[in-house]
Amino acid sequence: MQVVVQKQWWLKTWLGAGLLWWLVGMLLLPTSKLYQQGVILLFWVPGVLALFSDTRVIRAWLQPMSAVLIVFGAWSALSFTWAGVPVAPKELKIFLYVLLAANALMALACIAPVLLWRLLALSALLVGMLAWASLVMFYGVEGRGFSERAVGTALVNHPILGAQLFGVMGILLLYLRRHLPHPLQGGLWFVALMGYAAILVLSQSKGPWVAALLALLISPLWSGQRWQWLLSLGCIVAAASLLWAFPELVLQRGFSYRPELMAQALLKIESSPWLGLGFGTPYLLPVEALNTSYEHAHNIYLHIAVVLGLPGLFAWLLLHGLALIKAWQARDTGFGRMLCTLLCFAMLALFTDGVGPWVKPREEWFCLWLPLFLCMAWVALQRQDSGQQRG
């Protein structure tokens, strides 16, 4: 018994370090290679060890979301056979990456659920403080003008993808306040939350703005708590104030040619609706007004349909649909309400940007995969708890 307890202590500590590395490392580490190697060694490896040594982790995979995720990955891998470009077999490992990440998060949920919630909250608090550090570096140390679009530190150097990352982590912090150590639940929590608001505004990324605003506006549907209604009202006031005070900031760049890109993507889908172009096949979407072309649709749903066809899009939507159902069923809990808000934000944000789900761990993963993995972990934990009650 002592050996089992000691093994679990090492595994949960190892997995906890990996979770921190995954969620915070991008804002601290100098290279993506170092970041990805750390995710593998600190998060995925102990997750695999847990899978082969703990039956709870094996049972965690026995859920509909896991099945759909595997089917989606299999269809994506199969599309290599009709892709328009030769693909090296090593490229197939990208599908394994996603499964390993899902497994690691479910393993931590099964072995140490309290630690999972605590580390999610602490990571969100730390990233919120790093948002302030990013603004100090960008506008202070580097001397950039406030007309320039703010980005994060280290590897978080894209305004849109960075805004998506900060949006996801901000929602985690908003809902997981009670999982922080008591001294951190007051002023520091609020300062970190304001850091997210500040960098979202200064990133000047309208897609994440709209996604955050709409997700918070409709959040009373699954909450009904007084503070949630006040938050929705505050969002309306803040958005109106921003539009009134800085109309040029809000309205500049218009729709960034998103409607034109969507129209061109639909033409691509019409040419091959069922199979798509095949995973890894490059394509160009021309924008006549700019006399240039873009390499993707800036819309995750259209991009998936272009590359993987309508069956691929159906699997992706089914995966999110199952996650939303589980989150809605758990809306009487704080974690369920967080998942509802998180999924809505991610799905709306990916409507205006996204290069596809099958990428190595980077900023996109925070919108693409983290909400889904958290839903899978929640389902696994609920099954585990119900099984213990029956036992």
Tab-separated table of C-alpha atoms in Angstrom:
chain	number	residue	atom	x	y	z
A	1	MET	CA	0.000	0.000	0.000
A	2	GLN	CA	2.812	2.412	0.881
A	3	VAL	CA	4.466	1.744	-2.485
A	4	VAL	CA	1.193	2.531	-4.319
A	5	VAL	CA	0.697	5.771	-2.378
A	6	GLN	CA	4.290	6.829	-3.041
A	7	LYS	CA	3.919	6.046	-6.764
A	8	GLN	CA	0.758	8.145	-6.975
A	9	TRP	CA	2.495	11.007	-5.161
A	10	TRP	CA	5.305	11.010	-7.695
A	11	LEU	CA	2.919	10.730	-10.634
A	12	LYS	CA	0.660	13.552	-9.534
A	13	THR	CA	3.650	15.787	-8.763
A	14	TRP	CA	5.147	14.990	-12.165
A	15	LEU	CA	1.850	15.611	-13.952
A	16	GLY	CA	1.284	18.811	-11.974
A	17	ALA	CA	4.661	20.173	-13.059
A	18	GLY	CA	3.788	19.299	-16.644
A	19	LEU	CA	0.454	21.111	-16.463
A	20	LEU	CA	2.173	24.258	-15.189
A	21	TRP	CA	4.755	23.980	-17.965
A	22	TRP	CA	2.037	23.624	-20.602
A	23	LEU	CA	-0.117	26.527	-19.425
A	24	VAL	CA	2.572	29.005	-18.378
A	25	GLY	CA	5.691	27.994	-20.294
A	26	MET	CA	4.902	29.801	-23.528
A	27	LEU	CA	5.193	33.161	-21.757
A	28	LEU	CA	8.542	32.306	-20.178
A	29	LEU	CA	10.544	30.038	-22.480
A	30	PRO	CA	12.798	31.264	-25.307
A	31	THR	CA	12.161	28.576	-27.950
A	32	SER	CA	9.210	26.475	-29.054
A	33	LYS	CA	11.443	23.397	-29.174
A	34	LEU	CA	12.262	23.724	-25.469
A	35	TYR	CA	8.589	24.313	-24.673
A	36	GLN	CA	7.405	21.269	-26.612
A	37	GLN	CA	10.145	19.026	-25.215
A	38	GLY	CA	9.127	20.062	-21.705
A	39	VAL	CA	5.467	19.275	-22.415
A	40	ILE	CA	6.461	15.794	-23.596
A	41	LEU	CA	8.782	14.981	-20.694
A	42	LEU	CA	6.813	16.612	-17.885
A	43	PHE	CA	3.222	15.988	-18.963
A	44	TRP	CA	2.806	13.316	-21.590
A	45	VAL	CA	5.327	10.788	-20.259
A	46	PRO	CA	3.823	10.593	-16.737
A	47	GLY	CA	0.401	10.477	-18.358
A	48	VAL	CA	1.411	7.345	-20.264
A	49	LEU	CA	2.818	5.813	-17.083
A	50	ALA	CA	-0.496	6.514	-15.359
A	51	LEU	CA	-2.404	4.960	-18.266
A	52	PHE	CA	-0.520	1.675	-17.925
A	53	SER	CA	-0.532	1.585	-14.130
A	54	ASP	CA	-3.921	2.939	-13.083
A	55	THR	CA	-7.187	1.449	-14.291
A	56	ARG	CA	-8.989	4.709	-13.530
A	57	VAL	CA	-7.145	6.370	-16.421
A	58	ILE	CA	-8.060	3.516	-18.764
A	59	ARG	CA	-11.718	3.833	-17.768
A	60	ALA	CA	-11.506	7.603	-18.346
A	61	TRP	CA	-11.142	6.914	-22.061
A	62	LEU	CA	-14.447	5.004	-22.150
A	63	GLN	CA	-16.632	7.973	-23.038
A	64	PRO	CA	-18.275	9.278	-26.257
A	65	MET	CA	-15.960	12.299	-26.575
A	66	SER	CA	-12.928	10.016	-26.638
A	67	ALA	CA	-14.480	7.886	-29.377
A	68	VAL	CA	-15.298	10.921	-31.527
A	69	LEU	CA	-11.815	12.352	-30.985
A	70	ILE	CA	-10.251	9.081	-32.155
A	71	VAL	CA	-12.567	8.903	-35.186
A	72	PHE	CA	-11.755	12.517	-36.058
A	73	GLY	CA	-8.029	11.762	-35.804
A	74	ALA	CA	-8.388	8.592	-37.886
A	75	TRP	CA	-10.294	10.430	-40.645
A	76	SER	CA	-7.675	13.190	-40.646
A	77	ALA	CA	-4.876	10.624	-40.911
A	78	LEU	CA	-6.709	8.745	-43.669
A	79	SER	CA	-6.985	11.971	-45.675
A	80	PHE	CA	-3.222	11.811	-46.168
A	81	THR	CA	-3.951	9.180	-48.829
A	82	TRP	CA	-5.716	11.678	-51.088
A	83	ALA	CA	-3.739	14.770	-50.114
A	84	GLY	CA	-2.361	16.756	-53.011
A	85	VAL	CA	1.187	16.727	-51.655
A	86	PRO	CA	3.465	13.890	-50.494
A	87	VAL	CA	3.431	13.571	-46.716
A	88	ALA	CA	6.200	11.988	-44.652
A	89	PRO	CA	5.020	9.231	-42.285
A	90	LYS	CA	6.497	11.154	-39.339
A	91	GLU	CA	3.811	13.794	-39.840
A	92	LEU	CA	1.292	11.279	-38.452
A	93	LYS	CA	2.736	11.836	-34.974
A	94	ILE	CA	0.759	15.079	-34.727
A	95	PHE	CA	-2.376	12.989	-34.069
A	96	LEU	CA	-0.592	11.132	-31.293
A	97	TYR	CA	0.341	14.450	-29.672
A	98	VAL	CA	-3.299	15.378	-29.146
A	99	LEU	CA	-4.172	11.975	-27.697
A	100	LEU	CA	-1.200	12.128	-25.323
A	101	ALA	CA	-2.243	15.582	-24.096
A	102	ALA	CA	-5.842	14.470	-23.521
A	103	ASN	CA	-4.592	11.412	-21.669
A	104	ALA	CA	-2.294	13.446	-19.403
A	105	LEU	CA	-5.049	15.838	-18.352
A	106	MET	CA	-7.497	13.008	-17.677
A	107	ALA	CA	-4.797	11.162	-15.722
A	108	LEU	CA	-4.258	14.145	-13.427
A	109	ALA	CA	-8.022	14.507	-12.970
A	110	CYS	CA	-8.324	10.847	-11.980
A	111	ILE	CA	-5.306	10.736	-9.682
A	112	ALA	CA	-5.473	14.177	-8.048
A	113	PRO	CA	-8.584	16.228	-8.943
A	114	VAL	CA	-8.055	18.774	-6.158
A	115	LEU	CA	-4.512	19.389	-7.408
A	116	LEU	CA	-5.824	19.827	-10.967
A	117	TRP	CA	-8.250	22.599	-9.975
A	118	ARG	CA	-5.642	24.264	-7.756
A	119	LEU	CA	-3.001	24.253	-10.500
A	120	LEU	CA	-5.449	25.523	-13.116
A	121	ALA	CA	-6.292	28.430	-10.818
A	122	LEU	CA	-2.647	29.166	-9.976
A	123	SER	CA	-1.638	28.989	-13.636
A	124	ALA	CA	-4.381	31.419	-14.560
A	125	LEU	CA	-3.304	33.796	-11.781
A	126	LEU	CA	0.322	33.656	-12.900
A	127	VAL	CA	-0.530	34.197	-16.580
A	128	GLY	CA	-2.677	37.174	-15.573
A	129	MET	CA	0.329	38.752	-13.844
A	130	LEU	CA	2.472	37.917	-16.878
A	131	ALA	CA	-0.083	39.787	-18.990
A	132	TRP	CA	0.862	42.929	-17.045
A	133	ALA	CA	4.545	42.068	-17.526
A	134	SER	CA	3.927	41.733	-21.270
A	135	LEU	CA	2.412	45.210	-21.430
A	136	VAL	CA	5.305	46.715	-19.437
A	137	MET	CA	7.817	45.043	-21.772
A	138	PHE	CA	5.943	45.993	-24.937
A	139	TYR	CA	5.058	49.617	-24.211
A	140	GLY	CA	7.658	50.441	-21.568
A	141	VAL	CA	10.908	48.599	-22.166
A	142	GLU	CA	10.526	48.314	-25.954
A	143	GLY	CA	8.982	51.781	-26.244
A	144	ARG	CA	6.158	50.803	-28.591
A	145	GLY	CA	3.331	53.235	-29.265
A	146	PHE	CA	-0.169	52.553	-27.987
A	147	SER	CA	-1.369	52.357	-31.580
A	148	GLU	CA	0.578	49.097	-31.971
A	149	ARG	CA	-1.042	45.776	-31.139
A	150	ALA	CA	0.173	44.313	-27.856
A	151	VAL	CA	1.547	40.779	-27.673
A	152	GLY	CA	2.729	38.579	-24.824
A	153	THR	CA	6.216	37.729	-23.730
A	154	ALA	CA	8.507	34.972	-25.058
A	155	LEU	CA	6.644	32.694	-27.518
A	156	VAL	CA	3.290	34.497	-27.312
A	157	ASN	CA	4.125	36.956	-30.060
A	158	HIS	CA	0.982	37.041	-32.216
A	159	PRO	CA	-1.776	39.523	-31.271
A	160	ILE	CA	-4.733	37.348	-32.296
A	161	LEU	CA	-3.452	34.012	-31.007
A	162	GLY	CA	-2.137	35.698	-27.878
A	163	ALA	CA	-5.547	37.266	-27.265
A	164	GLN	CA	-7.161	33.828	-27.596
A	165	LEU	CA	-4.706	32.404	-25.056
A	166	PHE	CA	-5.311	35.246	-22.597
A	167	GLY	CA	-9.070	34.967	-23.090
A	168	VAL	CA	-9.102	31.275	-22.165
A	169	MET	CA	-6.858	31.751	-19.143
A	170	GLY	CA	-8.877	34.765	-18.007
A	171	ILE	CA	-12.063	32.679	-17.951
A	172	LEU	CA	-10.270	30.036	-15.892
A	173	LEU	CA	-9.215	32.672	-13.374
A	174	LEU	CA	-12.693	34.195	-13.231
A	175	TYR	CA	-14.364	30.920	-12.288
A	176	LEU	CA	-11.629	29.206	-10.260
A	177	ARG	CA	-11.095	31.957	-7.709
A	178	ARG	CA	-12.149	29.717	-4.793
A	179	HIS	CA	-9.513	27.165	-5.744
A	180	LEU	CA	-6.720	29.645	-5.065
A	181	PRO	CA	-5.053	29.791	-1.646
A	182	HIS	CA	-7.121	32.168	0.485
A	183	PRO	CA	-4.544	35.026	0.547
A	184	LEU	CA	-4.590	35.117	-3.268
A	185	GLN	CA	-8.375	35.369	-3.655
A	186	GLY	CA	-8.570	39.106	-3.025
A	187	GLY	CA	-6.579	41.954	-4.510
A	188	LEU	CA	-4.075	39.844	-6.420
A	189	TRP	CA	-6.889	37.899	-8.105
A	190	PHE	CA	-8.512	41.172	-9.197
A	191	VAL	CA	-5.219	42.649	-10.444
A	192	ALA	CA	-4.549	39.528	-12.529
A	193	LEU	CA	-8.087	39.633	-13.930
A	194	MET	CA	-7.594	43.277	-14.950
A	195	GLY	CA	-4.344	42.230	-16.633
A	196	TYR	CA	-6.353	39.978	-18.921
A	197	ALA	CA	-8.824	42.768	-19.689
A	198	ALA	CA	-6.006	45.202	-20.449
A	199	ILE	CA	-4.078	42.979	-22.830
A	200	LEU	CA	-7.254	41.827	-24.602
A	201	VAL	CA	-8.128	45.461	-25.343
A	202	LEU	CA	-4.596	46.485	-26.322
A	203	SER	CA	-4.134	43.471	-28.599
A	204	GLN	CA	-6.766	45.133	-30.820
A	205	SER	CA	-7.995	41.679	-31.886
A	206	LYS	CA	-11.689	42.027	-32.564
A	207	GLY	CA	-12.398	38.300	-32.849
A	208	PRO	CA	-11.373	37.487	-29.259
A	209	TRP	CA	-13.029	40.740	-28.094
A	210	VAL	CA	-16.388	39.718	-29.550
A	211	ALA	CA	-15.994	36.122	-28.373
A	212	ALA	CA	-15.260	37.211	-24.787
A	213	LEU	CA	-18.070	39.761	-24.795
A	214	LEU	CA	-20.702	37.377	-26.129
A	215	ALA	CA	-19.597	34.494	-23.877
A	216	LEU	CA	-19.882	36.689	-20.787
A	217	LEU	CA	-23.150	38.274	-21.955
A	218	ILE	CA	-24.920	34.922	-22.297
A	219	SER	CA	-23.282	33.336	-19.236
A	220	PRO	CA	-26.312	34.091	-17.008
A	221	LEU	CA	-28.168	31.434	-19.035
A	222	TRP	CA	-26.191	28.729	-17.244
A	223	SER	CA	-25.518	30.611	-14.035
A	224	GLY	CA	-28.290	32.915	-12.890
A	225	GLN	CA	-26.090	34.193	-10.068
A	226	ARG	CA	-26.302	37.885	-9.265
A	227	TRP	CA	-22.606	38.542	-9.921
A	228	GLN	CA	-22.981	36.979	-13.357
A	229	TRP	CA	-25.763	39.385	-14.300
A	230	LEU	CA	-23.674	42.275	-12.997
A	231	LEU	CA	-20.720	41.036	-15.036
A	232	SER	CA	-22.861	40.961	-18.183
A	233	LEU	CA	-24.033	44.497	-17.509
A	234	GLY	CA	-20.452	45.576	-16.894
A	235	CYS	CA	-19.403	44.077	-20.238
A	236	ILE	CA	-22.090	46.068	-22.042
A	237	VAL	CA	-21.012	49.288	-20.331
A	238	ALA	CA	-17.323	48.598	-20.989
A	239	ALA	CA	-17.901	47.806	-24.669
A	240	ALA	CA	-20.052	50.911	-25.166
A	241	SER	CA	-17.493	53.075	-23.369
A	242	LEU	CA	-14.649	51.699	-25.473
A	243	LEU	CA	-16.578	52.301	-28.690
A	244	TRP	CA	-17.419	55.851	-27.621
A	245	ALA	CA	-13.949	56.781	-26.380
A	246	PHE	CA	-11.822	55.006	-28.999
A	247	PRO	CA	-13.935	54.411	-32.127
A	248	GLU	CA	-10.866	54.334	-34.367
A	249	LEU	CA	-9.355	51.564	-32.235
A	250	VAL	CA	-12.475	49.423	-32.400
A	251	LEU	CA	-13.399	50.017	-36.032
A	252	GLN	CA	-9.994	50.091	-37.704
A	253	ARG	CA	-9.220	47.349	-40.240
A	254	GLY	CA	-12.979	46.697	-40.594
A	255	PHE	CA	-13.677	42.982	-40.922
A	256	SER	CA	-10.084	42.271	-42.050
A	257	TYR	CA	-11.449	40.710	-45.259
A	258	ARG	CA	-13.000	37.814	-43.338
A	259	PRO	CA	-16.205	37.789	-45.482
A	260	GLU	CA	-14.136	37.591	-48.678
A	261	LEU	CA	-12.035	34.763	-47.260
A	262	MET	CA	-15.149	32.875	-46.171
A	263	ALA	CA	-16.662	33.211	-49.652
A	264	GLN	CA	-13.491	31.866	-51.252
A	265	ALA	CA	-13.353	28.997	-48.743
A	266	LEU	CA	-16.929	28.008	-49.606
A	267	LEU	CA	-15.903	27.765	-53.266
A	268	LYS	CA	-13.092	25.416	-52.263
A	269	ILE	CA	-15.537	23.278	-50.292
A	270	GLU	CA	-17.923	23.083	-53.260
A	271	SER	CA	-15.133	21.643	-55.413
A	272	SER	CA	-14.525	18.725	-53.015
A	273	PRO	CA	-17.236	18.593	-50.354
A	274	TRP	CA	-16.886	15.000	-49.102
A	275	LEU	CA	-13.177	14.241	-49.031
A	276	GLY	CA	-11.725	17.737	-48.933
A	277	LEU	CA	-8.248	18.483	-50.212
A	278	GLY	CA	-6.603	16.116	-47.734
A	279	PHE	CA	-4.655	16.943	-44.595
A	280	GLY	CA	-1.472	18.874	-45.248
A	281	THR	CA	-2.543	20.091	-48.705
A	282	PRO	CA	-1.770	23.803	-49.032
A	283	TYR	CA	-4.327	26.082	-50.630
A	284	LEU	CA	-4.676	29.789	-51.359
A	285	LEU	CA	-7.700	32.059	-50.996
A	286	PRO	CA	-7.392	35.182	-53.174
A	287	VAL	CA	-8.550	38.601	-51.964
A	288	GLU	CA	-8.881	40.837	-54.993
A	289	ALA	CA	-9.035	44.065	-53.009
A	290	LEU	CA	-5.542	43.397	-51.656
A	291	ASN	CA	-4.225	41.695	-54.787
A	292	THR	CA	-2.926	38.908	-52.583
A	293	SER	CA	-3.891	35.482	-51.277
A	294	TYR	CA	-4.182	33.931	-47.815
A	295	GLU	CA	-3.065	30.437	-46.874
A	296	HIS	CA	-6.137	29.556	-44.797
A	297	ALA	CA	-9.692	30.693	-44.218
A	298	HIS	CA	-9.146	32.365	-40.811
A	299	ASN	CA	-12.126	30.286	-39.716
A	300	ILE	CA	-11.482	26.891	-38.144
A	301	TYR	CA	-14.760	25.387	-39.316
A	302	LEU	CA	-14.304	26.358	-42.953
A	303	HIS	CA	-10.649	25.346	-42.857
A	304	ILE	CA	-11.561	21.876	-41.589
A	305	ALA	CA	-14.235	21.548	-44.276
A	306	VAL	CA	-11.758	22.598	-46.985
A	307	VAL	CA	-9.074	20.140	-45.867
A	308	LEU	CA	-11.091	17.246	-44.385
A	309	GLY	CA	-14.440	17.628	-46.140
A	310	LEU	CA	-17.881	17.642	-44.563
A	311	PRO	CA	-17.296	14.366	-42.633
A	312	GLY	CA	-14.324	15.994	-40.893
A	313	LEU	CA	-16.364	19.086	-40.093
A	314	PHE	CA	-19.205	16.930	-38.746
A	315	ALA	CA	-16.818	15.080	-36.415
A	316	TRP	CA	-15.368	18.368	-35.154
A	317	LEU	CA	-18.817	19.832	-34.492
A	318	LEU	CA	-19.978	16.590	-32.856
A	319	LEU	CA	-16.988	16.718	-30.517
A	320	HIS	CA	-17.931	20.232	-29.433
A	321	GLY	CA	-21.604	19.350	-29.240
A	322	LEU	CA	-20.909	16.518	-26.814
A	323	ALA	CA	-18.708	18.815	-24.741
A	324	LEU	CA	-21.423	21.476	-24.581
A	325	ILE	CA	-24.011	18.912	-23.499
A	326	LYS	CA	-21.785	17.697	-20.663
A	327	ALA	CA	-20.980	21.249	-19.611
A	328	TRP	CA	-24.662	22.223	-19.651
A	329	GLN	CA	-25.597	19.177	-17.575
A	330	ALA	CA	-23.021	20.287	-14.981
A	331	ARG	CA	-24.143	23.937	-14.933
A	332	ASP	CA	-25.224	23.666	-11.290
A	333	THR	CA	-21.524	23.402	-10.382
A	334	GLY	CA	-18.889	26.109	-10.644
A	335	PHE	CA	-16.746	23.965	-12.896
A	336	GLY	CA	-19.677	23.247	-15.222
A	337	ARG	CA	-20.424	26.958	-15.540
A	338	MET	CA	-16.770	27.607	-16.307
A	339	LEU	CA	-16.827	24.950	-19.037
A	340	CYS	CA	-19.940	26.486	-20.628
A	341	THR	CA	-18.293	29.907	-20.794
A	342	LEU	CA	-14.969	28.471	-21.930
A	343	LEU	CA	-16.498	26.442	-24.756
A	344	CYS	CA	-18.580	29.362	-25.988
A	345	PHE	CA	-15.552	31.660	-26.009
A	346	ALA	CA	-13.395	29.118	-27.839
A	347	MET	CA	-16.002	28.271	-30.472
A	348	LEU	CA	-16.697	31.945	-31.188
A	349	ALA	CA	-13.017	32.931	-31.246
A	350	LEU	CA	-12.201	30.139	-33.702
A	351	PHE	CA	-14.899	31.429	-36.026
A	352	THR	CA	-12.648	34.356	-36.987
A	353	ASP	CA	-9.252	32.672	-36.830
A	354	GLY	CA	-7.622	29.258	-36.725
A	355	VAL	CA	-5.256	27.256	-38.902
A	356	GLY	CA	-6.546	23.812	-37.998
A	357	PRO	CA	-6.636	21.531	-34.961
A	358	TRP	CA	-3.653	19.364	-35.895
A	359	VAL	CA	-0.701	21.520	-34.875
A	360	LYS	CA	2.104	21.056	-32.347
A	361	PRO	CA	1.534	22.531	-28.861
A	362	ARG	CA	1.439	26.327	-29.205
A	363	GLU	CA	-1.006	29.211	-28.694
A	364	GLU	CA	-3.779	27.585	-30.746
A	365	TRP	CA	-4.040	24.704	-28.297
A	366	PHE	CA	-5.548	26.949	-25.613
A	367	CYS	CA	-8.679	27.502	-27.733
A	368	LEU	CA	-8.596	24.311	-29.777
A	369	TRP	CA	-7.937	21.609	-27.229
A	370	LEU	CA	-7.809	22.822	-23.620
A	371	PRO	CA	-11.613	23.335	-23.285
A	372	LEU	CA	-12.284	19.918	-24.839
A	373	PHE	CA	-9.695	18.142	-22.689
A	374	LEU	CA	-11.138	19.745	-19.559
A	375	CYS	CA	-14.604	18.456	-20.523
A	376	MET	CA	-13.195	14.963	-21.026
A	377	ALA	CA	-11.452	15.175	-17.653
A	378	TRP	CA	-14.676	16.337	-16.010
A	379	VAL	CA	-16.646	13.409	-17.497
A	380	ALA	CA	-13.963	10.965	-16.351
A	381	LEU	CA	-14.006	12.406	-12.835
A	382	GLN	CA	-17.797	12.305	-12.602
A	383	ARG	CA	-17.816	8.658	-13.639
A	384	GLN	CA	-15.133	7.893	-11.085
A	385	ASP	CA	-17.079	9.615	-8.315
A	386	SER	CA	-20.335	7.851	-9.219
A	387	GLY	CA	-18.508	4.511	-9.313
A	388	GLN	CA	-17.105	5.100	-5.824
A	389	GLN	CA	-20.566	5.984	-4.526
A	390	ARG	CA	-22.011	2.776	-5.948
A	391	GLY	CA	-19.121	0.838	-4.452
